[in-house]
Amino acid sequence: MLDLLGFGLSDRPTDFSYTLEAHADAVAGALRAAGVGGAELIGHSMGGAVAIVLAHRHPELVAAPVLVDANLDPVPPRAGHGGSRGIAAHSEAEFLAGGWREVREAVGPHWWSTMRLAGRTALDRSAVQLARGTSPTMRKLLLELPIPRAFIHPAADGTAHLPGPGVRHFAIPDAGHNVMLDNPDAFARAVTEAPAPAPAPAPAD
């Protein structure tokens, strides 16, 4: 398991851009330093968006991305909203000066507890870049990858946000965004099955 720069136990540089591309390149450097190539990579939420960009920019490092309720499209910033779009509604100066408290109240203690080890500069810049997305979008980059791909998502979310053809889908019942915490058994089964390509259709008689 790897913490992105600015999060968890990783360093929190304030001179890092925290774009999805910069995150992906930093992960690529870590994989190369560890001698890892052709990885079956699991990325949750923003980590899934980073995994898509990583597979696009460094294809030799990723054999099969498994995306867990990952961000695929840009979202407009919205003040008072939770998550990335709420953070992105503030300027960096506003967020660091106290706007983070508004976001904390909007998202509630459970989500905010996952950010307790994040640097606030990292959190702000990463959220702004995630809301902005990539060009082409993460969805388009994912659909163009010539490797097995899987998307794990809460069953309650329906199918409207799913990536599209060529990507295996695993709907996890009784789960929200943190599917691995809400239904760990179903999540583990999906992760086990996900990297395998879908079976070819049987030939017609």
mmCIF file of C-alpha atoms in Angstrom:
data_model
loop_
_atom_site.group_PDB
_atom_site.id
_atom_site.type_symbol
_atom_site.label_atom_id
_atom_site.label_comp_id
_atom_site.label_asym_id
_atom_site.label_seq_id
_atom_site.Cartn_x
_atom_site.Cartn_y
_atom_site.Cartn_z
ATOM 1 C CA MET A 1 0.000 0.000 0.000
ATOM 2 C CA LEU A 2 1.297 3.419 -0.974
ATOM 3 C CA ASP A 3 0.322 6.830 0.422
ATOM 4 C CA LEU A 4 0.239 9.564 -2.198
ATOM 5 C CA LEU A 5 2.457 12.561 -1.542
ATOM 6 C CA GLY A 6 0.785 14.832 0.980
ATOM 7 C CA PHE A 7 -1.338 12.055 2.475
ATOM 8 C CA GLY A 8 -0.966 9.400 5.144
ATOM 9 C CA LEU A 9 2.639 8.819 6.142
ATOM 10 C CA SER A 10 4.166 10.293 2.971
ATOM 11 C CA ASP A 11 5.980 13.638 2.901
ATOM 12 C CA ARG A 12 3.871 16.788 2.542
ATOM 13 C CA PRO A 13 5.872 19.098 0.259
ATOM 14 C CA THR A 14 4.320 22.507 -0.319
ATOM 15 C CA ASP A 15 6.270 23.036 -3.553
ATOM 16 C CA PHE A 16 4.587 20.060 -5.264
ATOM 17 C CA SER A 17 1.783 20.770 -7.765
ATOM 18 C CA TYR A 18 -0.465 17.845 -6.709
ATOM 19 C CA THR A 19 -1.910 17.486 -10.205
ATOM 20 C CA LEU A 20 -3.096 14.019 -11.160
ATOM 21 C CA GLU A 21 -0.163 13.810 -13.563
ATOM 22 C CA ALA A 22 2.329 14.771 -10.850
ATOM 23 C CA HIS A 23 0.823 12.215 -8.467
ATOM 24 C CA ALA A 24 1.025 9.560 -11.191
ATOM 25 C CA ASP A 25 4.657 10.353 -11.952
ATOM 26 C CA ALA A 26 5.517 10.187 -8.237
ATOM 27 C CA VAL A 27 3.880 6.753 -7.978
ATOM 28 C CA ALA A 28 5.788 5.680 -11.085
ATOM 29 C CA GLY A 29 9.026 6.708 -9.397
ATOM 30 C CA ALA A 30 8.122 4.685 -6.311
ATOM 31 C CA LEU A 31 7.269 1.604 -8.385
ATOM 32 C CA ARG A 32 10.507 1.820 -10.326
ATOM 33 C CA ALA A 33 12.517 2.306 -7.135
ATOM 34 C CA ALA A 34 10.895 -0.860 -5.764
ATOM 35 C CA GLY A 35 11.586 -2.786 -8.969
ATOM 36 C CA VAL A 36 7.874 -3.226 -9.705
ATOM 37 C CA GLY A 37 6.500 -3.430 -13.235
ATOM 38 C CA GLY A 38 3.322 -4.794 -14.783
ATOM 39 C CA ALA A 39 1.428 -4.248 -11.524
ATOM 40 C CA GLU A 40 -2.182 -5.130 -10.832
ATOM 41 C CA LEU A 41 -2.929 -1.751 -9.303
ATOM 42 C CA ILE A 42 -5.899 -0.997 -7.033
ATOM 43 C CA GLY A 43 -6.897 2.663 -6.700
ATOM 44 C CA HIS A 44 -9.775 4.014 -4.615
ATOM 45 C CA SER A 45 -11.522 7.342 -5.262
ATOM 46 C CA MET A 46 -8.841 9.904 -6.235
ATOM 47 C CA GLY A 47 -6.343 7.041 -6.138
ATOM 48 C CA GLY A 48 -8.305 5.459 -8.976
ATOM 49 C CA ALA A 49 -7.993 8.616 -11.062
ATOM 50 C CA VAL A 50 -4.248 8.616 -10.367
ATOM 51 C CA ALA A 51 -4.076 4.931 -11.385
ATOM 52 C CA ILE A 52 -5.726 5.744 -14.733
ATOM 53 C CA VAL A 53 -3.262 8.539 -15.444
ATOM 54 C CA LEU A 54 -0.377 6.323 -14.323
ATOM 55 C CA ALA A 55 -1.408 3.553 -16.719
ATOM 56 C CA HIS A 56 -1.693 6.099 -19.528
ATOM 57 C CA ARG A 57 1.657 7.821 -18.882
ATOM 58 C CA HIS A 58 3.666 4.773 -17.768
ATOM 59 C CA PRO A 59 2.043 1.769 -19.479
ATOM 60 C CA GLU A 60 4.937 -0.578 -18.702
ATOM 61 C CA LEU A 61 4.192 -0.261 -14.984
ATOM 62 C CA VAL A 62 0.507 -1.227 -14.985
ATOM 63 C CA ALA A 63 -0.902 -4.531 -16.233
ATOM 64 C CA ALA A 64 -4.438 -4.316 -14.865
ATOM 65 C CA PRO A 65 -5.902 -1.313 -13.027
ATOM 66 C CA VAL A 66 -8.691 -2.081 -10.577
ATOM 67 C CA LEU A 67 -10.596 1.122 -9.828
ATOM 68 C CA VAL A 68 -12.753 1.451 -6.725
ATOM 69 C CA ASP A 69 -15.485 4.097 -7.089
ATOM 70 C CA ALA A 70 -12.913 6.230 -8.859
ATOM 71 C CA ASN A 71 -13.397 9.749 -10.210
ATOM 72 C CA LEU A 72 -13.820 9.595 -13.983
ATOM 73 C CA ASP A 73 -15.149 13.037 -14.918
ATOM 74 C CA PRO A 74 -14.578 16.676 -13.915
ATOM 75 C CA VAL A 75 -17.021 18.119 -11.381
ATOM 76 C CA PRO A 76 -17.916 21.798 -10.905
ATOM 77 C CA PRO A 77 -16.794 23.290 -7.578
ATOM 78 C CA ARG A 78 -19.686 23.903 -5.197
ATOM 79 C CA ALA A 79 -19.468 25.805 -1.933
ATOM 80 C CA GLY A 80 -20.845 23.939 1.057
ATOM 81 C CA HIS A 81 -20.537 20.587 -0.668
ATOM 82 C CA GLY A 82 -18.465 17.739 0.715
ATOM 83 C CA GLY A 83 -15.395 16.244 -0.860
ATOM 84 C CA SER A 84 -13.332 17.639 -3.690
ATOM 85 C CA ARG A 85 -15.915 19.980 -5.159
ATOM 86 C CA GLY A 86 -16.456 21.671 -1.788
ATOM 87 C CA ILE A 87 -12.717 22.108 -1.270
ATOM 88 C CA ALA A 88 -12.255 23.373 -4.830
ATOM 89 C CA ALA A 89 -14.820 26.120 -4.235
ATOM 90 C CA HIS A 90 -12.246 27.875 -2.025
ATOM 91 C CA SER A 91 -9.058 29.534 -3.150
ATOM 92 C CA GLU A 92 -5.970 27.948 -1.626
ATOM 93 C CA ALA A 93 -5.532 30.931 0.678
ATOM 94 C CA GLU A 94 -9.162 30.727 1.822
ATOM 95 C CA PHE A 95 -8.971 27.004 2.461
ATOM 96 C CA LEU A 96 -5.771 27.223 4.477
ATOM 97 C CA ALA A 97 -7.021 30.238 6.443
ATOM 98 C CA GLY A 98 -10.060 28.367 7.724
ATOM 99 C CA GLY A 99 -12.180 27.208 4.801
ATOM 100 C CA TRP A 100 -11.170 23.665 5.729
ATOM 101 C CA ARG A 101 -13.471 23.954 8.758
ATOM 102 C CA GLU A 102 -16.489 24.522 6.484
ATOM 103 C CA VAL A 103 -15.521 21.457 4.476
ATOM 104 C CA ARG A 104 -15.034 19.450 7.667
ATOM 105 C CA GLU A 105 -18.585 20.275 8.749
ATOM 106 C CA ALA A 106 -19.998 19.412 5.314
ATOM 107 C CA VAL A 107 -18.366 15.998 5.049
ATOM 108 C CA GLY A 108 -18.826 14.879 8.659
ATOM 109 C CA PRO A 109 -16.425 13.160 11.039
ATOM 110 C CA HIS A 110 -16.085 9.843 9.187
ATOM 111 C CA TRP A 111 -14.777 11.294 5.914
ATOM 112 C CA TRP A 112 -12.733 13.951 7.668
ATOM 113 C CA SER A 113 -11.076 11.294 9.828
ATOM 114 C CA THR A 114 -9.576 9.810 6.674
ATOM 115 C CA MET A 115 -7.908 13.159 6.042
ATOM 116 C CA ARG A 116 -6.431 13.547 9.514
ATOM 117 C CA LEU A 117 -2.914 12.808 8.251
ATOM 118 C CA ALA A 118 -3.196 14.862 5.055
ATOM 119 C CA GLY A 119 -1.326 18.120 4.644
ATOM 120 C CA ARG A 120 -3.851 20.888 4.061
ATOM 121 C CA THR A 121 -1.922 22.292 1.100
ATOM 122 C CA ALA A 122 -1.863 18.802 -0.413
ATOM 123 C CA LEU A 123 -5.557 18.314 0.278
ATOM 124 C CA ASP A 124 -6.519 21.620 -1.310
ATOM 125 C CA ARG A 125 -4.398 21.323 -4.445
ATOM 126 C CA SER A 126 -5.271 17.658 -4.978
ATOM 127 C CA ALA A 127 -8.995 18.402 -4.646
ATOM 128 C CA VAL A 128 -8.800 21.320 -7.071
ATOM 129 C CA GLN A 129 -6.986 19.197 -9.631
ATOM 130 C CA LEU A 130 -9.322 16.228 -9.147
ATOM 131 C CA ALA A 131 -12.384 18.433 -9.650
ATOM 132 C CA ARG A 132 -10.755 19.888 -12.772
ATOM 133 C CA GLY A 133 -9.865 16.462 -14.127
ATOM 134 C CA THR A 134 -7.620 15.708 -17.069
ATOM 135 C CA SER A 135 -7.713 16.398 -20.807
ATOM 136 C CA PRO A 136 -8.809 14.009 -22.220
ATOM 137 C CA THR A 137 -10.952 13.046 -19.226
ATOM 138 C CA MET A 138 -10.027 10.141 -16.953
ATOM 139 C CA ARG A 139 -13.009 8.261 -18.395
ATOM 140 C CA LYS A 140 -11.681 8.584 -21.948
ATOM 141 C CA LEU A 141 -8.152 7.641 -20.879
ATOM 142 C CA LEU A 142 -9.512 4.553 -19.123
ATOM 143 C CA LEU A 143 -11.548 3.412 -22.111
ATOM 144 C CA GLU A 144 -8.516 3.747 -24.373
ATOM 145 C CA LEU A 145 -6.207 1.584 -22.240
ATOM 146 C CA PRO A 146 -5.395 -1.663 -24.102
ATOM 147 C CA ILE A 147 -5.252 -3.786 -20.922
ATOM 148 C CA PRO A 148 -7.760 -5.535 -18.619
ATOM 149 C CA ARG A 149 -9.594 -2.960 -16.514
ATOM 150 C CA ALA A 150 -12.149 -3.280 -13.733
ATOM 151 C CA PHE A 151 -14.421 -0.860 -11.887
ATOM 152 C CA ILE A 152 -15.756 -1.688 -8.408
ATOM 153 C CA HIS A 153 -18.620 0.475 -7.160
ATOM 154 C CA PRO A 154 -21.474 0.563 -4.636
ATOM 155 C CA ALA A 155 -24.509 -1.250 -6.025
ATOM 156 C CA ALA A 156 -26.782 1.510 -4.728
ATOM 157 C CA ASP A 157 -25.198 4.009 -7.111
ATOM 158 C CA GLY A 158 -26.740 2.350 -10.147
ATOM 159 C CA THR A 159 -25.037 2.235 -13.528
ATOM 160 C CA ALA A 160 -25.202 5.798 -14.851
ATOM 161 C CA HIS A 161 -21.631 6.676 -13.813
ATOM 162 C CA LEU A 162 -19.968 3.439 -14.977
ATOM 163 C CA PRO A 163 -17.031 3.772 -17.378
ATOM 164 C CA GLY A 164 -18.406 2.093 -20.500
ATOM 165 C CA PRO A 165 -17.650 -0.904 -22.708
ATOM 166 C CA GLY A 166 -14.514 -2.979 -22.192
ATOM 167 C CA VAL A 167 -14.342 -2.404 -18.432
ATOM 168 C CA ARG A 168 -15.512 -5.141 -16.048
ATOM 169 C CA HIS A 169 -17.990 -3.910 -13.439
ATOM 170 C CA PHE A 170 -18.428 -5.241 -9.902
ATOM 171 C CA ALA A 171 -21.369 -3.869 -7.913
ATOM 172 C CA ILE A 172 -20.893 -4.200 -4.145
ATOM 173 C CA PRO A 173 -24.137 -4.446 -2.135
ATOM 174 C CA ASP A 174 -24.665 -2.792 1.232
ATOM 175 C CA ALA A 175 -21.799 -0.383 0.662
ATOM 176 C CA GLY A 176 -21.107 3.281 0.188
ATOM 177 C CA HIS A 177 -18.048 5.027 -1.229
ATOM 178 C CA ASN A 178 -15.702 3.195 1.161
ATOM 179 C CA VAL A 179 -16.747 -0.196 -0.129
ATOM 180 C CA MET A 180 -13.760 -1.999 1.391
ATOM 181 C CA LEU A 181 -14.873 -0.923 4.869
ATOM 182 C CA ASP A 182 -18.624 -1.334 4.377
ATOM 183 C CA ASN A 183 -18.571 -4.804 2.790
ATOM 184 C CA PRO A 184 -15.033 -6.211 3.003
ATOM 185 C CA ASP A 185 -15.963 -9.768 1.996
ATOM 186 C CA ALA A 186 -17.674 -8.740 -1.239
ATOM 187 C CA PHE A 187 -14.892 -6.272 -1.947
ATOM 188 C CA ALA A 188 -12.230 -8.960 -1.490
ATOM 189 C CA ARG A 189 -14.073 -11.306 -3.863
ATOM 190 C CA ALA A 190 -14.324 -8.582 -6.505
ATOM 191 C CA VAL A 191 -10.633 -7.684 -6.200
ATOM 192 C CA THR A 192 -9.719 -11.361 -6.597
ATOM 193 C CA GLU A 193 -11.754 -11.677 -9.793
ATOM 194 C CA ALA A 194 -11.156 -8.224 -11.238
ATOM 195 C CA PRO A 195 -7.764 -8.505 -12.968
ATOM 196 C CA ALA A 196 -8.820 -11.434 -15.168
ATOM 197 C CA PRO A 197 -10.118 -10.435 -18.591
ATOM 198 C CA ALA A 198 -13.745 -11.185 -19.316
ATOM 199 C CA PRO A 199 -14.233 -14.587 -20.994
ATOM 200 C CA ALA A 200 -14.665 -14.548 -24.740
ATOM 201 C CA PRO A 201 -18.182 -15.298 -25.982
ATOM 202 C CA ALA A 202 -18.815 -18.863 -27.086
ATOM 203 C CA PRO A 203 -18.693 -19.352 -30.864
ATOM 204 C CA ALA A 204 -22.053 -19.524 -32.610
ATOM 205 C CA ASP A 205 -23.177 -22.964 -33.781
#
